[in-house]
Short mmCIF file of C-alpha atoms in Angstrom, two decimals:
data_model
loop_
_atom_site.label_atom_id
_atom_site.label_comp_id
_atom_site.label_asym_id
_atom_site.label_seq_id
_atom_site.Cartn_x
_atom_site.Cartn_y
_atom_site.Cartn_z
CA UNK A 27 0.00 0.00 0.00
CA UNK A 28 1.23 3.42 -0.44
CA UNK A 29 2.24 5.51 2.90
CA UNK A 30 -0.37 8.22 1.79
CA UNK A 31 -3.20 6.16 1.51
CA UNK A 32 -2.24 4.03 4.76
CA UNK A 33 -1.72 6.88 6.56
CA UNK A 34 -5.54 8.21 5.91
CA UNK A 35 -7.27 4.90 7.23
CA UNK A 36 -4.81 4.51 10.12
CA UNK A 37 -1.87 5.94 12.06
CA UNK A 38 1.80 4.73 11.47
CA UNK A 39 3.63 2.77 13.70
CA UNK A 40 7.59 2.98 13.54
CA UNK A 41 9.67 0.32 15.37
CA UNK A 42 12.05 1.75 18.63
CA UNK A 43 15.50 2.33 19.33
CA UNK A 44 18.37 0.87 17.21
CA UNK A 45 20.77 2.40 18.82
CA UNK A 46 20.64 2.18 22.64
CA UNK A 47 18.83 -1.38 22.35
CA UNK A 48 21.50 -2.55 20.49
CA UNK A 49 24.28 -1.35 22.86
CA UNK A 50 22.28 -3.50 25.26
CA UNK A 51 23.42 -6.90 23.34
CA UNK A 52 26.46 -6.17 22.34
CA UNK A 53 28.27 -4.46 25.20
CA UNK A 54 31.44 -6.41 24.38
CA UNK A 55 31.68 -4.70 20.64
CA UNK A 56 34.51 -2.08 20.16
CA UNK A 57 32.67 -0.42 17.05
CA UNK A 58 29.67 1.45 16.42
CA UNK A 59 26.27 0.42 16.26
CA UNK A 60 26.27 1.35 12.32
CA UNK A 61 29.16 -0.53 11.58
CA UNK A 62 27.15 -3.46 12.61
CA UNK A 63 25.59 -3.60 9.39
CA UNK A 64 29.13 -5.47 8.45
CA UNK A 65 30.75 -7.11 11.59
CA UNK A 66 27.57 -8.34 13.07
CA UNK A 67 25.09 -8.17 10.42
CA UNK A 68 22.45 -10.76 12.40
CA UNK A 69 21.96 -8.89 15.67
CA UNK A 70 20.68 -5.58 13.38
CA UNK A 71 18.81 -7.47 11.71
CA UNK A 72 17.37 -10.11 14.71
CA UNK A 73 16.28 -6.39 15.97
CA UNK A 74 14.69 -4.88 12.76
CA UNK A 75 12.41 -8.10 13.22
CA UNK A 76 12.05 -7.69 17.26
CA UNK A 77 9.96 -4.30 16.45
CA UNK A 78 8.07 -5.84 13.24
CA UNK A 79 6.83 -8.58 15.23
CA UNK A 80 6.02 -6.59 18.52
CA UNK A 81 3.81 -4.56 15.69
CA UNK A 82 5.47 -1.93 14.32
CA UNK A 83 4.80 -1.25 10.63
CA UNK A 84 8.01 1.10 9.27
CA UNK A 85 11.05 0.29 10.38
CA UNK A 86 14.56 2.60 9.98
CA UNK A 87 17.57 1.62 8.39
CA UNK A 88 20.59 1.37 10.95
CA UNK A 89 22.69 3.99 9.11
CA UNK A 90 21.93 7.04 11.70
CA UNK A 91 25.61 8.05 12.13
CA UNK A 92 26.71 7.19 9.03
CA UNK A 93 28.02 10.16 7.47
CA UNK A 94 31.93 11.11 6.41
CA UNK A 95 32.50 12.81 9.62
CA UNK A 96 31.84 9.70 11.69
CA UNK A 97 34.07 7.73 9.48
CA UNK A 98 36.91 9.68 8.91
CA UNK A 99 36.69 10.25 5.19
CA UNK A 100 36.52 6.62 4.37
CA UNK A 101 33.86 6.84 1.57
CA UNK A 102 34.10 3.39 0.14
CA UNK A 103 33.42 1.92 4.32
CA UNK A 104 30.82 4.88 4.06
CA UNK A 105 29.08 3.30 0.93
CA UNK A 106 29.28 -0.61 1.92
CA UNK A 107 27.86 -0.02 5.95
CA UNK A 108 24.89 2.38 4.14
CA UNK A 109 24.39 -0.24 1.85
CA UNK A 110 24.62 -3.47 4.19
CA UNK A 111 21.99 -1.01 6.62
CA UNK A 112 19.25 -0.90 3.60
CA UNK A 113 19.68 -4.51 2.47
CA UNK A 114 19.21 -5.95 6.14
CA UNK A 115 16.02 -3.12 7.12
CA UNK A 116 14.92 -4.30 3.40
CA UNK A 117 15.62 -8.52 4.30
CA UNK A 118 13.91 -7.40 7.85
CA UNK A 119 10.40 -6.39 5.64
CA UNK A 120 10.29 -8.82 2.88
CA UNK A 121 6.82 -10.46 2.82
CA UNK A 122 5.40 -8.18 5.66
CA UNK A 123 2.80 -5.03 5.39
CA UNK A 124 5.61 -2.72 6.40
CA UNK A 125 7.77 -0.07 5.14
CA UNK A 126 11.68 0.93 4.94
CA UNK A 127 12.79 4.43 5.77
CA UNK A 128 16.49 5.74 4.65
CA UNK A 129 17.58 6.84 8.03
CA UNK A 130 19.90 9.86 8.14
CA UNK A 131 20.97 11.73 11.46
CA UNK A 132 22.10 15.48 11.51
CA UNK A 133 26.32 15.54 10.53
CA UNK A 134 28.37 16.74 13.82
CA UNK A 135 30.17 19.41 14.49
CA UNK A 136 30.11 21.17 10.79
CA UNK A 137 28.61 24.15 9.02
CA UNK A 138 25.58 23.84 6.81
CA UNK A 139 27.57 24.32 3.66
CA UNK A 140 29.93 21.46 4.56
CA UNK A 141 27.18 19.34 5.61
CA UNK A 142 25.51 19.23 2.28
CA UNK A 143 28.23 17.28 0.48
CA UNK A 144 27.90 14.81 3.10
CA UNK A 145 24.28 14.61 3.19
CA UNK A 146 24.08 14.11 -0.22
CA UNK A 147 26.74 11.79 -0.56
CA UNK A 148 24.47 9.37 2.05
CA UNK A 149 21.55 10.49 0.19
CA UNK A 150 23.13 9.51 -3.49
CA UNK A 151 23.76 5.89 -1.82
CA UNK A 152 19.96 5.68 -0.93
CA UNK A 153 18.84 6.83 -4.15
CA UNK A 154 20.70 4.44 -5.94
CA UNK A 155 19.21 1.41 -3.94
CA UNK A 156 15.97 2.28 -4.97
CA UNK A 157 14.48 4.22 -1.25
CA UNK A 158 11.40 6.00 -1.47
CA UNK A 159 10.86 6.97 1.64
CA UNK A 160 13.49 9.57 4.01
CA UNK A 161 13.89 9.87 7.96
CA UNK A 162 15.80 12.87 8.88
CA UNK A 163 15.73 12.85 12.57
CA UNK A 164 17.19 14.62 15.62
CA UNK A 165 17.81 17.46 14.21
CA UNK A 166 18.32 21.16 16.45
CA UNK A 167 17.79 23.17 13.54
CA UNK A 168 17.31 23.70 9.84
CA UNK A 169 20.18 23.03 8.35
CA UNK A 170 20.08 21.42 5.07
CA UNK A 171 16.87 19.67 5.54
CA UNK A 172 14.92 21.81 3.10
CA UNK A 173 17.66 21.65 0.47
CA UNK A 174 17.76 17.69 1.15
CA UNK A 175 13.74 17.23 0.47
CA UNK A 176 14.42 19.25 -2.48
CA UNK A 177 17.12 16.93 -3.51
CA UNK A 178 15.12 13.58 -2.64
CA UNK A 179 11.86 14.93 -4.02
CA UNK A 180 13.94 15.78 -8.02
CA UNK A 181 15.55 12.34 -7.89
CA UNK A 182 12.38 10.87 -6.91
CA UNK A 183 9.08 13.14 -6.99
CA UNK A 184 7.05 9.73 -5.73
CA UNK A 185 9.44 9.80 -2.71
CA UNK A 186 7.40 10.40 1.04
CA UNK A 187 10.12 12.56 3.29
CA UNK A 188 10.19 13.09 7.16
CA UNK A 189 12.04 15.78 9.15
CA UNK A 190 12.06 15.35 12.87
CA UNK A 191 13.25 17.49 15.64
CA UNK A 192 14.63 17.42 18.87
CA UNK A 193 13.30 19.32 21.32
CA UNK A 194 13.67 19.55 25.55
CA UNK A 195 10.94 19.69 27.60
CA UNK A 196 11.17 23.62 27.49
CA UNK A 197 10.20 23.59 24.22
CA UNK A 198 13.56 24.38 22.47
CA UNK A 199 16.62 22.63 20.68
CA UNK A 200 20.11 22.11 22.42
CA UNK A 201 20.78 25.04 19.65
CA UNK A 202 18.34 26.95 21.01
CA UNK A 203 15.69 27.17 18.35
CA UNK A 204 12.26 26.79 19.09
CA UNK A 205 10.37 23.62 17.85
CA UNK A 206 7.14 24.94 17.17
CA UNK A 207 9.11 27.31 14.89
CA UNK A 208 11.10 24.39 13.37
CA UNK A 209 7.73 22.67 12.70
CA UNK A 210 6.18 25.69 11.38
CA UNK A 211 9.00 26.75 8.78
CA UNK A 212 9.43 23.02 7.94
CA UNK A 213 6.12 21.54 7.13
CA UNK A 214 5.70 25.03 4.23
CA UNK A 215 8.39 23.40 2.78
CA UNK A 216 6.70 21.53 0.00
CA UNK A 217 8.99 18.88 -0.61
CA UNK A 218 8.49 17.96 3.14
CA UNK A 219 5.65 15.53 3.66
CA UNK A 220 5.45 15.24 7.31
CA UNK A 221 7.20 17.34 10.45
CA UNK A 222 7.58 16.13 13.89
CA UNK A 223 9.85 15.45 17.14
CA UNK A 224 11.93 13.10 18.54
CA UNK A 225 14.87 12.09 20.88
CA UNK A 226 15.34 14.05 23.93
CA UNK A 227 12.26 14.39 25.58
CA UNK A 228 10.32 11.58 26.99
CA UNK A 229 6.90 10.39 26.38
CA UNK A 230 4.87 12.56 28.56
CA UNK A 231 6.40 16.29 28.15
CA UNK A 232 6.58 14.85 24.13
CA UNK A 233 2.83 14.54 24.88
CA UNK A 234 3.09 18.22 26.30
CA UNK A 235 4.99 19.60 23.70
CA UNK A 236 2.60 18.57 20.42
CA UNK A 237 -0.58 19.90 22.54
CA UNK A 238 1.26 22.88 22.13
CA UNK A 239 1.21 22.91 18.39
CA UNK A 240 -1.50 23.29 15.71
CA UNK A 241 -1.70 20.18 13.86
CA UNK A 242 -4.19 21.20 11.22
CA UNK A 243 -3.79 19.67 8.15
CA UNK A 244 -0.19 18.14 9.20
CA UNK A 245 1.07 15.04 8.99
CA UNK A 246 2.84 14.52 12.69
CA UNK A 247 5.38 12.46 14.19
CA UNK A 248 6.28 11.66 17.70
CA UNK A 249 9.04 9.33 18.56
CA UNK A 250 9.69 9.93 22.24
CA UNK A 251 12.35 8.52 24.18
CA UNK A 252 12.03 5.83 26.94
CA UNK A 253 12.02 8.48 30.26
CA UNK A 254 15.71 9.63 30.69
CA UNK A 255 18.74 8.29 31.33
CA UNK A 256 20.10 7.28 34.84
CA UNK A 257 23.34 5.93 35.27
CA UNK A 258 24.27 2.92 37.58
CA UNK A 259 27.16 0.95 37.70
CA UNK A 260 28.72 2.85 35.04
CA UNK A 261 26.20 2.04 33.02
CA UNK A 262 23.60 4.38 31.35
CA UNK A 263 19.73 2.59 31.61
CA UNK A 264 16.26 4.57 30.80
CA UNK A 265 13.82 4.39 33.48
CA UNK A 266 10.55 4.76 30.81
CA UNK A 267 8.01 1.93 31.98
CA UNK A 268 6.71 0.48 28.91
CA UNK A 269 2.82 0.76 30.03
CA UNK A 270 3.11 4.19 30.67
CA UNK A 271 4.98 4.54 27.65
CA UNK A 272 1.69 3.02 25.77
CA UNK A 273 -0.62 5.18 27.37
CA UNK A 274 1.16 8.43 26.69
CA UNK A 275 1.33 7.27 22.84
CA UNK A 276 -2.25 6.71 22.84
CA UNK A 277 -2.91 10.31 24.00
CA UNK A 278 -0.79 11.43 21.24
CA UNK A 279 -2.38 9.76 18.92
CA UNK A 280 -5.53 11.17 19.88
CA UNK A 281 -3.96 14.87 19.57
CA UNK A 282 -3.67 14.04 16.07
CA UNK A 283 -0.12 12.86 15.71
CA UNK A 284 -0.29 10.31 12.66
CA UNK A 285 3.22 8.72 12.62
CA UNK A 286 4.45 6.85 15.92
CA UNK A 287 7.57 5.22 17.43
CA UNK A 288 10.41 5.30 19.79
CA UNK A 289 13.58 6.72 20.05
CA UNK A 290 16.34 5.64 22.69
CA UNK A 291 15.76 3.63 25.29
CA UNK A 292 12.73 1.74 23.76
CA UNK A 293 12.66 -1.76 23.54
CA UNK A 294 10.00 -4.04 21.92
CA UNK A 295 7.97 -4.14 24.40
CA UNK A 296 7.31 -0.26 24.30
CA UNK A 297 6.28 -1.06 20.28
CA UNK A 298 4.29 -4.04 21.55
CA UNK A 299 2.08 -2.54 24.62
CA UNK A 300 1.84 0.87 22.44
CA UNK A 301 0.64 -1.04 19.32
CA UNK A 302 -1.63 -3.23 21.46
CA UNK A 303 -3.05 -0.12 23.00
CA UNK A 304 -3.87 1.69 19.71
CA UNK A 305 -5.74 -1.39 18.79
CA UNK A 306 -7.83 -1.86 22.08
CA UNK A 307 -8.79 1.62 21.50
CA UNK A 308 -9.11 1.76 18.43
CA UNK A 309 -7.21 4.54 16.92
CA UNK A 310 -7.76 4.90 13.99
CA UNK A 311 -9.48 8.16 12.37
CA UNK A 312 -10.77 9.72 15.98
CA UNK A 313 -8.78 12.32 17.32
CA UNK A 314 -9.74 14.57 20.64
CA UNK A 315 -11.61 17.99 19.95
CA UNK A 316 -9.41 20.42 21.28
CA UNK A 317 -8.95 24.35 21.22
CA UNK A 318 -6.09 25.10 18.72
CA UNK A 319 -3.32 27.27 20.71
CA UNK A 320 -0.86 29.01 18.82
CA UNK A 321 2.87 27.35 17.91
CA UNK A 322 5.05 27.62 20.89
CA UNK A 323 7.90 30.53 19.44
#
């Protein structure tokens, strides 16, 4: 089915964490959660299938990091471990109602006109696979994002792109920029087909922060994290109860919010209770009547 016409009858349910589950099983790895695409190939992809069968319908490649900066300027590594990420997320969804998203992360520590090579050098990789449908998450601000669509959208007008933010509790990016302005500069953009948030904040002030926002006429994402982070015995856990988790979802949902899923800390069990939840209730079309406040600035 094609993501438009799914996403009128029902919302969309994205799998969890890659990242931060992943750590979980392989604590004795000394290399990156990307690069598992090559040196452990079957725990990414015994994952990707962990969040289809819990419920989730759209998974996302595990090529988050993968950009030149991360790998020192080794192109040809760059091109096999973005390559290896869409053939397992691809392997993960043969012969299940579910779709792939090309999964890019915001480059580190550069300025928007360096960034662009880089993003499009990722981007060229996806293209040539054959993706048709783009994740740009955890982003602070703008940068590149509506120049990427653009990009996406002339190599492939049929293509179905998502730009997420990440946004505290406050309301704002760790670059200070306010997500309700993000949102509201991003979703004019029309190569952009849906806005939303992610990372950072957990489920309930995510829950907050969209009851904040007009959704009119928006296609929405929310991928909240599991709680926060607490560290013990050195190591760094999330303290998000997967019920709760479910619940606050649900609510979401029901502000309008189309697209779901997790960000770090979630497990399958958050996917499972939260897609067993939007069934019992049946969330489908039915959204709560609600005043419409203005976007948070």
């Amino acid at each position: 089915m094609d993501i438009r016409t799914y996403l009128q009858s029902r919302p969309l349910l994205f799998g969890g964490a890659m990242g931060t589950y992943w750590v979980q099983q392989n604590r004795d790895a000394d290399f990156t959660c990307e690069l598992a695409n090559l040196h452990r190939p079957e725990s990414v992809l015994a994952i990707h299938r962990a969040y289809l069968d819990a419920g989730a319908r759209a998974i996302k490649t595990n090529t988050f990091g993968l950009n030149a900066v991360s790998l020192g300027g080794e192109h040809a590594l760059l091109r096999e471990a973005v390559t290896a990420g869409w053939q397992l997320a691809c392997e993960a969804a043969q012969g299940r109602d579910a779709f792939v998203f090309a999964d890019l992360g915001p480059v580190p520590q550069v300025g928007e006109d360096s960034a662009w090579p880089m993003v499009r050098e990722v981007l060229d990789v996806f293209l040539e696979l054959g993706a048709a449908h783009f994740l740009f998450e955890t982003n602070s601000d703008q940068s590149c994002l509506a120049q990427a669509a653009a990009y996406v959208k002339e190599q492939r007008p049929e293509a179905f792109v998502l730009v997420s933010f990440a946004v505290q509790p406050d309301g704002y990016t760790r670059e200070g920029r306010s997500g309700g302005a993000l949102v509201q500069e991003l979703r004019s953009c029309p190569q952009v087909d849906a806005v939303g948030l992610n990372c950072v904040s957990g489920a309930y002030h995510m829950r907050r922060l969209v009851g904040e926002l007009d959704l009119q006429n928006t296609l929405f994402s929310a991928m909240p994290n599991a709680g926060y982070p607490v560290v013990v015995d050195g190591r760094t856990l999330y303290d998000g109860d997967p019920g709760y988790y479910a619940l606050q979802m649900v609510e979401l949902a029901g502000l309008g919010v189309r697209i779901l899923g997790g960000c770090c800390g979630t497990t399958p069990e958050h996917i499972a209770q939260t897609a067993a939840l939007l069934e019992q209730r049946g969330q489908r079309l039915s959204t709560i009547s609600r005043p419409t406040p203005p976007l948070r600035r």
